[in-house]
Amino acid sequence: MKVWAVAWNTYRGLLHNRALLALSLFFLFIFVSSAGGIYFAARLSEAGAAEQARRLFAQSIGSLLNTNAVFSFILAAFMGAFVLPGEIKSGTILPTLGRALSRSQYLLGLFLGINLLLATYLLLVAVAAAGLMLWSGVGVEPYLLLGLVYVVLIANVVAAIAFLFSVLVNPQVALVALAFFLSLGGLAASIRLVSQVWAERVEAVVDYVLPAWGLLNYSDYLQVTRTPAARSAEFFAVGLAHGLDYLAVFLLLALFAFRRRSLLPPS
């Protein structure tokens, strides 16, 4: 119950964050733009231009899903990097931990609070997108639900990594370190433009240190699930399993590092 109390307080605090509100308004603008494309695609289909309607619908849905995914990851990164340092800076963490609450319970409560906000946001997006597609007469595609599950998973992994870095360094450095860490999956592709040999070496190192890190790629996953490829179910299952592994590992590392973190506000 104490963990859930921390989670609820964290959730309420995040809801009053002005920066998150500004990001939400920006996404709302993108959502309305995509919604217009979906509605126009439905009208084209009614007019007999079925092929053009399918292309426009695919582009609009892809834009909506990709924007939703990127925004979820940005939310997770900022919340993971700033929530704990904010609690330490405000001085509220010491009185809370004085109520027979362990550091591990407190950190889990913060993480659950972040998840509550992510769940609220993604639920609103799912309901709005489903309602829009039903209203347009398109119908809800099964891959959209799978995509939502994958977004939740990757957002949790992003938040857990940001949590770990925020325990070790200040929030700004944590965000930079997180961005570099997440870019490792595409590092080999960038180096391949210069040297094929070095690209293969970097790819081998990344695969050894971070097995199947490339499976946590939302756009690649969507490309598979939107086609009738026989490997789509296996691809999803393996990616999900590795994502859960990474989530557990980074959370455990954050919990271990938090045991040695000073809780005094910075002078």
mmCIF file of C-alpha atoms in Angstrom:
data_model
loop_
_atom_site.group_PDB
_atom_site.id
_atom_site.type_symbol
_atom_site.label_atom_id
_atom_site.label_comp_id
_atom_site.label_asym_id
_atom_site.label_seq_id
_atom_site.Cartn_x
_atom_site.Cartn_y
_atom_site.Cartn_z
ATOM 1 C CA MET A 1 0.000 0.000 0.000
ATOM 2 C CA LYS A 2 2.876 2.379 0.753
ATOM 3 C CA VAL A 3 4.316 1.818 -2.711
ATOM 4 C CA TRP A 4 0.962 2.648 -4.290
ATOM 5 C CA ALA A 5 0.674 5.774 -2.137
ATOM 6 C CA VAL A 6 4.010 7.000 -3.514
ATOM 7 C CA ALA A 7 2.865 6.067 -7.036
ATOM 8 C CA TRP A 8 -0.382 8.016 -6.677
ATOM 9 C CA ASN A 9 1.380 11.114 -5.314
ATOM 10 C CA THR A 10 3.907 10.917 -8.165
ATOM 11 C CA TYR A 11 1.092 10.585 -10.699
ATOM 12 C CA ARG A 12 -0.737 13.632 -9.336
ATOM 13 C CA GLY A 13 2.472 15.659 -9.319
ATOM 14 C CA LEU A 14 3.203 14.787 -12.949
ATOM 15 C CA LEU A 15 -0.307 15.803 -13.997
ATOM 16 C CA HIS A 16 0.428 19.339 -12.768
ATOM 17 C CA ASN A 17 3.747 19.611 -14.626
ATOM 18 C CA ARG A 18 3.592 22.490 -17.125
ATOM 19 C CA ALA A 19 6.287 21.066 -19.397
ATOM 20 C CA LEU A 20 4.314 17.839 -19.810
ATOM 21 C CA LEU A 21 1.187 19.879 -20.528
ATOM 22 C CA ALA A 22 3.003 21.769 -23.301
ATOM 23 C CA LEU A 23 4.195 18.493 -24.848
ATOM 24 C CA SER A 24 0.646 17.130 -24.674
ATOM 25 C CA LEU A 25 -0.726 20.157 -26.530
ATOM 26 C CA PHE A 26 1.921 19.698 -29.230
ATOM 27 C CA PHE A 27 0.920 16.055 -29.677
ATOM 28 C CA LEU A 28 -2.749 17.069 -29.835
ATOM 29 C CA PHE A 29 -1.916 19.226 -32.860
ATOM 30 C CA ILE A 30 -0.224 16.243 -34.584
ATOM 31 C CA PHE A 31 -3.155 13.991 -33.671
ATOM 32 C CA VAL A 32 -5.692 16.361 -35.223
ATOM 33 C CA SER A 33 -3.593 16.534 -38.413
ATOM 34 C CA SER A 34 -3.509 12.734 -38.668
ATOM 35 C CA ALA A 35 -7.211 12.551 -37.881
ATOM 36 C CA GLY A 36 -7.935 14.785 -40.856
ATOM 37 C CA GLY A 37 -6.025 12.395 -43.119
ATOM 38 C CA ILE A 38 -7.976 9.384 -41.842
ATOM 39 C CA TYR A 39 -11.300 11.122 -42.369
ATOM 40 C CA PHE A 40 -10.317 12.237 -45.872
ATOM 41 C CA ALA A 41 -9.242 8.657 -46.701
ATOM 42 C CA ALA A 42 -12.685 7.410 -45.704
ATOM 43 C CA ARG A 43 -14.337 9.965 -47.969
ATOM 44 C CA LEU A 44 -12.058 8.990 -50.883
ATOM 45 C CA SER A 45 -13.057 5.361 -50.405
ATOM 46 C CA GLU A 46 -16.723 6.317 -50.575
ATOM 47 C CA ALA A 47 -16.028 8.217 -53.795
ATOM 48 C CA GLY A 48 -14.579 5.095 -55.419
ATOM 49 C CA ALA A 49 -10.880 5.973 -55.151
ATOM 50 C CA ALA A 50 -10.091 2.902 -53.073
ATOM 51 C CA GLU A 51 -6.366 2.666 -53.895
ATOM 52 C CA GLN A 52 -5.673 6.312 -53.095
ATOM 53 C CA ALA A 53 -7.747 5.981 -49.938
ATOM 54 C CA ARG A 54 -5.687 2.986 -48.758
ATOM 55 C CA ARG A 55 -2.408 4.846 -49.303
ATOM 56 C CA LEU A 56 -3.634 7.955 -47.509
ATOM 57 C CA PHE A 57 -5.040 5.906 -44.646
ATOM 58 C CA ALA A 58 -1.758 3.998 -44.236
ATOM 59 C CA GLN A 59 0.229 7.244 -44.212
ATOM 60 C CA SER A 60 -2.107 8.883 -41.693
ATOM 61 C CA ILE A 61 -2.156 5.877 -39.368
ATOM 62 C CA GLY A 62 1.621 5.511 -39.650
ATOM 63 C CA SER A 63 2.081 9.182 -38.803
ATOM 64 C CA LEU A 64 -0.271 8.894 -35.844
ATOM 65 C CA LEU A 65 1.364 5.742 -34.470
ATOM 66 C CA ASN A 66 4.922 6.967 -34.935
ATOM 67 C CA THR A 67 4.143 10.314 -33.329
ATOM 68 C CA ASN A 68 2.396 8.541 -30.472
ATOM 69 C CA ALA A 69 5.392 6.232 -29.981
ATOM 70 C CA VAL A 70 8.002 8.999 -30.097
ATOM 71 C CA PHE A 71 5.972 11.164 -27.731
ATOM 72 C CA SER A 72 5.605 8.248 -25.301
ATOM 73 C CA PHE A 73 9.369 7.692 -25.333
ATOM 74 C CA ILE A 74 10.023 11.408 -24.767
ATOM 75 C CA LEU A 75 7.591 11.401 -21.842
ATOM 76 C CA ALA A 76 9.239 8.320 -20.364
ATOM 77 C CA ALA A 77 12.744 9.781 -20.787
ATOM 78 C CA PHE A 78 11.960 13.130 -19.162
ATOM 79 C CA MET A 79 9.959 11.620 -16.326
ATOM 80 C CA GLY A 80 12.583 8.961 -15.663
ATOM 81 C CA ALA A 81 15.396 11.532 -15.641
ATOM 82 C CA PHE A 82 13.736 14.294 -13.605
ATOM 83 C CA VAL A 83 11.304 12.686 -11.141
ATOM 84 C CA LEU A 84 13.840 11.355 -8.627
ATOM 85 C CA PRO A 85 16.194 14.388 -8.712
ATOM 86 C CA GLY A 86 13.132 16.609 -8.320
ATOM 87 C CA GLU A 87 12.064 14.728 -5.201
ATOM 88 C CA ILE A 88 15.578 15.028 -3.751
ATOM 89 C CA LYS A 89 15.830 18.731 -4.623
ATOM 90 C CA SER A 90 12.464 19.534 -3.025
ATOM 91 C CA GLY A 91 13.453 17.724 0.168
ATOM 92 C CA THR A 92 10.271 15.623 0.286
ATOM 93 C CA ILE A 93 12.074 12.314 -0.033
ATOM 94 C CA LEU A 94 13.589 12.228 3.477
ATOM 95 C CA PRO A 95 10.279 12.674 5.374
ATOM 96 C CA THR A 96 8.677 10.046 3.121
ATOM 97 C CA LEU A 97 11.430 7.504 3.739
ATOM 98 C CA GLY A 98 11.123 8.178 7.456
ATOM 99 C CA ARG A 99 7.706 6.466 7.462
ATOM 100 C CA ALA A 100 9.029 2.902 7.508
ATOM 101 C CA LEU A 101 9.435 2.960 3.728
ATOM 102 C CA SER A 102 12.555 1.449 2.189
ATOM 103 C CA ARG A 103 14.477 3.049 -0.649
ATOM 104 C CA SER A 104 13.511 0.201 -2.968
ATOM 105 C CA GLN A 105 9.815 0.670 -2.193
ATOM 106 C CA TYR A 106 10.115 4.400 -2.778
ATOM 107 C CA LEU A 107 11.849 4.002 -6.145
ATOM 108 C CA LEU A 108 9.294 1.405 -7.261
ATOM 109 C CA GLY A 109 6.535 3.806 -6.251
ATOM 110 C CA LEU A 110 8.040 6.549 -8.407
ATOM 111 C CA PHE A 111 8.320 4.145 -11.339
ATOM 112 C CA LEU A 112 4.707 3.019 -10.942
ATOM 113 C CA GLY A 113 3.635 6.671 -10.858
ATOM 114 C CA ILE A 114 5.352 7.224 -14.204
ATOM 115 C CA ASN A 115 3.567 4.149 -15.549
ATOM 116 C CA LEU A 116 0.206 5.460 -14.380
ATOM 117 C CA LEU A 117 0.730 8.623 -16.412
ATOM 118 C CA LEU A 118 1.927 6.670 -19.456
ATOM 119 C CA ALA A 119 -1.063 4.326 -19.155
ATOM 120 C CA THR A 120 -3.462 7.274 -18.922
ATOM 121 C CA TYR A 121 -1.958 8.916 -21.981
ATOM 122 C CA LEU A 122 -1.877 5.736 -24.089
ATOM 123 C CA LEU A 123 -5.414 4.796 -23.070
ATOM 124 C CA LEU A 124 -6.691 8.194 -24.197
ATOM 125 C CA VAL A 125 -4.804 7.846 -27.489
ATOM 126 C CA ALA A 126 -6.123 4.305 -28.046
ATOM 127 C CA VAL A 127 -9.727 5.318 -27.356
ATOM 128 C CA ALA A 128 -9.455 8.422 -29.545
ATOM 129 C CA ALA A 129 -7.799 6.553 -32.437
ATOM 130 C CA ALA A 130 -10.252 3.641 -32.272
ATOM 131 C CA GLY A 131 -13.202 6.017 -32.118
ATOM 132 C CA LEU A 132 -11.884 7.985 -35.067
ATOM 133 C CA MET A 133 -11.377 4.881 -37.216
ATOM 134 C CA LEU A 134 -14.800 3.480 -36.353
ATOM 135 C CA TRP A 135 -16.403 6.841 -37.050
ATOM 136 C CA SER A 136 -14.613 7.018 -40.408
ATOM 137 C CA GLY A 137 -15.886 3.523 -41.268
ATOM 138 C CA VAL A 138 -12.367 2.082 -41.516
ATOM 139 C CA GLY A 139 -12.511 -0.272 -38.538
ATOM 140 C CA VAL A 140 -9.841 -1.100 -35.971
ATOM 141 C CA GLU A 141 -6.847 -3.116 -37.189
ATOM 142 C CA PRO A 142 -5.449 -5.834 -34.849
ATOM 143 C CA TYR A 143 -1.862 -4.672 -35.338
ATOM 144 C CA LEU A 144 -2.734 -1.389 -33.627
ATOM 145 C CA LEU A 145 -3.263 -3.205 -30.319
ATOM 146 C CA LEU A 146 0.050 -5.041 -30.718
ATOM 147 C CA GLY A 147 1.750 -1.768 -31.499
ATOM 148 C CA LEU A 148 0.315 -0.230 -28.327
ATOM 149 C CA VAL A 149 1.706 -3.095 -26.230
ATOM 150 C CA TYR A 150 5.105 -2.627 -27.809
ATOM 151 C CA VAL A 151 5.040 1.132 -27.148
ATOM 152 C CA VAL A 152 4.255 0.512 -23.468
ATOM 153 C CA LEU A 153 7.133 -1.953 -23.216
ATOM 154 C CA ILE A 154 9.733 0.256 -24.897
ATOM 155 C CA ALA A 155 8.582 3.319 -22.924
ATOM 156 C CA ASN A 156 9.095 1.342 -19.717
ATOM 157 C CA VAL A 157 12.591 0.313 -20.800
ATOM 158 C CA VAL A 158 13.398 3.952 -21.641
ATOM 159 C CA ALA A 159 12.087 5.117 -18.248
ATOM 160 C CA ALA A 160 14.075 2.419 -16.431
ATOM 161 C CA ILE A 161 17.326 3.404 -18.191
ATOM 162 C CA ALA A 162 16.651 7.081 -17.451
ATOM 163 C CA PHE A 163 15.979 6.133 -13.823
ATOM 164 C CA LEU A 164 19.346 4.400 -13.595
ATOM 165 C CA PHE A 165 21.244 7.350 -15.064
ATOM 166 C CA SER A 166 19.341 9.861 -12.884
ATOM 167 C CA VAL A 167 20.529 7.985 -9.789
ATOM 168 C CA LEU A 168 24.152 8.287 -10.933
ATOM 169 C CA VAL A 169 24.311 11.768 -12.501
ATOM 170 C CA ASN A 170 22.247 14.965 -12.809
ATOM 171 C CA PRO A 171 19.090 14.942 -15.008
ATOM 172 C CA GLN A 172 20.631 16.787 -17.959
ATOM 173 C CA VAL A 173 23.600 14.423 -18.187
ATOM 174 C CA ALA A 174 21.199 11.503 -17.692
ATOM 175 C CA LEU A 175 19.223 12.549 -20.785
ATOM 176 C CA VAL A 176 22.401 12.832 -22.875
ATOM 177 C CA ALA A 177 23.599 9.426 -21.669
ATOM 178 C CA LEU A 178 20.164 7.948 -22.385
ATOM 179 C CA ALA A 179 20.130 9.346 -25.929
ATOM 180 C CA PHE A 180 23.566 7.856 -26.625
ATOM 181 C CA PHE A 181 22.587 4.522 -25.095
ATOM 182 C CA LEU A 182 19.422 4.263 -27.173
ATOM 183 C CA SER A 183 21.331 5.179 -30.341
ATOM 184 C CA LEU A 184 23.643 2.176 -30.008
ATOM 185 C CA GLY A 185 21.246 0.071 -32.058
ATOM 186 C CA GLY A 186 21.754 2.320 -35.090
ATOM 187 C CA LEU A 187 25.425 3.077 -34.490
ATOM 188 C CA ALA A 188 26.665 0.315 -36.788
ATOM 189 C CA ALA A 189 24.462 1.556 -39.627
ATOM 190 C CA SER A 190 25.977 5.037 -39.307
ATOM 191 C CA ILE A 191 29.552 3.722 -39.224
ATOM 192 C CA ARG A 192 28.835 1.520 -42.257
ATOM 193 C CA LEU A 193 28.704 4.687 -44.349
ATOM 194 C CA VAL A 194 32.409 5.150 -43.597
ATOM 195 C CA SER A 195 33.785 1.649 -43.049
ATOM 196 C CA GLN A 196 32.111 -1.723 -43.494
ATOM 197 C CA VAL A 197 34.775 -3.482 -41.395
ATOM 198 C CA TRP A 198 34.394 -1.187 -38.393
ATOM 199 C CA ALA A 199 30.606 -1.344 -38.709
ATOM 200 C CA GLU A 200 30.705 -5.125 -38.384
ATOM 201 C CA ARG A 201 32.981 -4.882 -35.339
ATOM 202 C CA VAL A 202 30.755 -2.327 -33.634
ATOM 203 C CA GLU A 203 27.672 -4.390 -34.446
ATOM 204 C CA ALA A 204 29.292 -7.485 -32.926
ATOM 205 C CA VAL A 205 30.165 -5.604 -29.716
ATOM 206 C CA VAL A 206 26.666 -4.120 -29.380
ATOM 207 C CA ASP A 207 25.050 -7.515 -29.993
ATOM 208 C CA TYR A 208 27.315 -9.086 -27.359
ATOM 209 C CA VAL A 209 26.707 -6.425 -24.687
ATOM 210 C CA LEU A 210 23.039 -5.802 -25.552
ATOM 211 C CA PRO A 211 21.558 -8.976 -27.098
ATOM 212 C CA ALA A 212 18.636 -8.348 -29.472
ATOM 213 C CA TRP A 213 18.750 -4.604 -28.714
ATOM 214 C CA GLY A 214 17.652 -3.987 -32.301
ATOM 215 C CA LEU A 215 14.371 -5.814 -31.642
ATOM 216 C CA LEU A 216 13.294 -2.903 -29.456
ATOM 217 C CA ASN A 217 12.759 -0.846 -32.590
ATOM 218 C CA TYR A 218 9.194 0.323 -32.879
ATOM 219 C CA SER A 219 9.225 1.174 -36.591
ATOM 220 C CA ASP A 220 10.746 -2.195 -37.550
ATOM 221 C CA TYR A 221 8.145 -3.951 -35.459
ATOM 222 C CA LEU A 222 5.283 -2.101 -37.125
ATOM 223 C CA GLN A 223 6.622 -2.980 -40.558
ATOM 224 C CA VAL A 224 6.490 -6.676 -39.658
ATOM 225 C CA THR A 225 3.106 -6.719 -37.942
ATOM 226 C CA ARG A 226 1.446 -4.814 -40.770
ATOM 227 C CA THR A 227 2.356 -7.523 -43.280
ATOM 228 C CA PRO A 228 1.194 -11.168 -43.380
ATOM 229 C CA ALA A 229 4.755 -12.398 -42.746
ATOM 230 C CA ALA A 230 4.927 -15.771 -41.011
ATOM 231 C CA ARG A 231 7.614 -14.520 -38.641
ATOM 232 C CA SER A 232 5.600 -11.614 -37.257
ATOM 233 C CA ALA A 233 4.309 -13.505 -34.198
ATOM 234 C CA GLU A 234 7.769 -14.867 -33.412
ATOM 235 C CA PHE A 235 9.310 -11.441 -33.936
ATOM 236 C CA PHE A 236 6.849 -9.912 -31.489
ATOM 237 C CA ALA A 237 7.329 -12.657 -28.884
ATOM 238 C CA VAL A 238 11.137 -12.462 -28.956
ATOM 239 C CA GLY A 239 11.102 -8.670 -28.827
ATOM 240 C CA LEU A 240 8.657 -8.735 -25.920
ATOM 241 C CA ALA A 241 10.756 -11.256 -23.993
ATOM 242 C CA HIS A 242 13.970 -9.285 -24.445
ATOM 243 C CA GLY A 243 12.184 -6.058 -23.568
ATOM 244 C CA LEU A 244 10.970 -7.527 -20.281
ATOM 245 C CA ASP A 245 14.503 -8.757 -19.581
ATOM 246 C CA TYR A 246 15.959 -5.298 -20.143
ATOM 247 C CA LEU A 247 13.256 -3.710 -18.011
ATOM 248 C CA ALA A 248 14.026 -6.019 -15.086
ATOM 249 C CA VAL A 249 17.811 -5.590 -15.409
ATOM 250 C CA PHE A 250 17.782 -1.786 -15.558
ATOM 251 C CA LEU A 251 15.280 -1.499 -12.707
ATOM 252 C CA LEU A 252 17.403 -3.781 -10.520
ATOM 253 C CA LEU A 253 20.518 -1.751 -11.364
ATOM 254 C CA ALA A 254 18.678 1.468 -10.485
ATOM 255 C CA LEU A 255 17.495 -0.015 -7.178
ATOM 256 C CA PHE A 256 21.027 -1.130 -6.326
ATOM 257 C CA ALA A 257 22.572 2.249 -7.234
ATOM 258 C CA PHE A 258 19.872 4.127 -5.287
ATOM 259 C CA ARG A 259 20.941 2.393 -2.082
ATOM 260 C CA ARG A 260 24.184 4.422 -2.165
ATOM 261 C CA ARG A 261 22.747 7.692 -3.471
ATOM 262 C CA SER A 262 22.886 10.745 -1.208
ATOM 263 C CA LEU A 263 19.388 12.040 -0.462
ATOM 264 C CA LEU A 264 20.455 15.525 0.642
ATOM 265 C CA PRO A 265 19.357 18.377 -1.659
ATOM 266 C CA PRO A 266 22.213 19.820 -3.750
ATOM 267 C CA SER A 267 23.740 22.891 -2.148
#
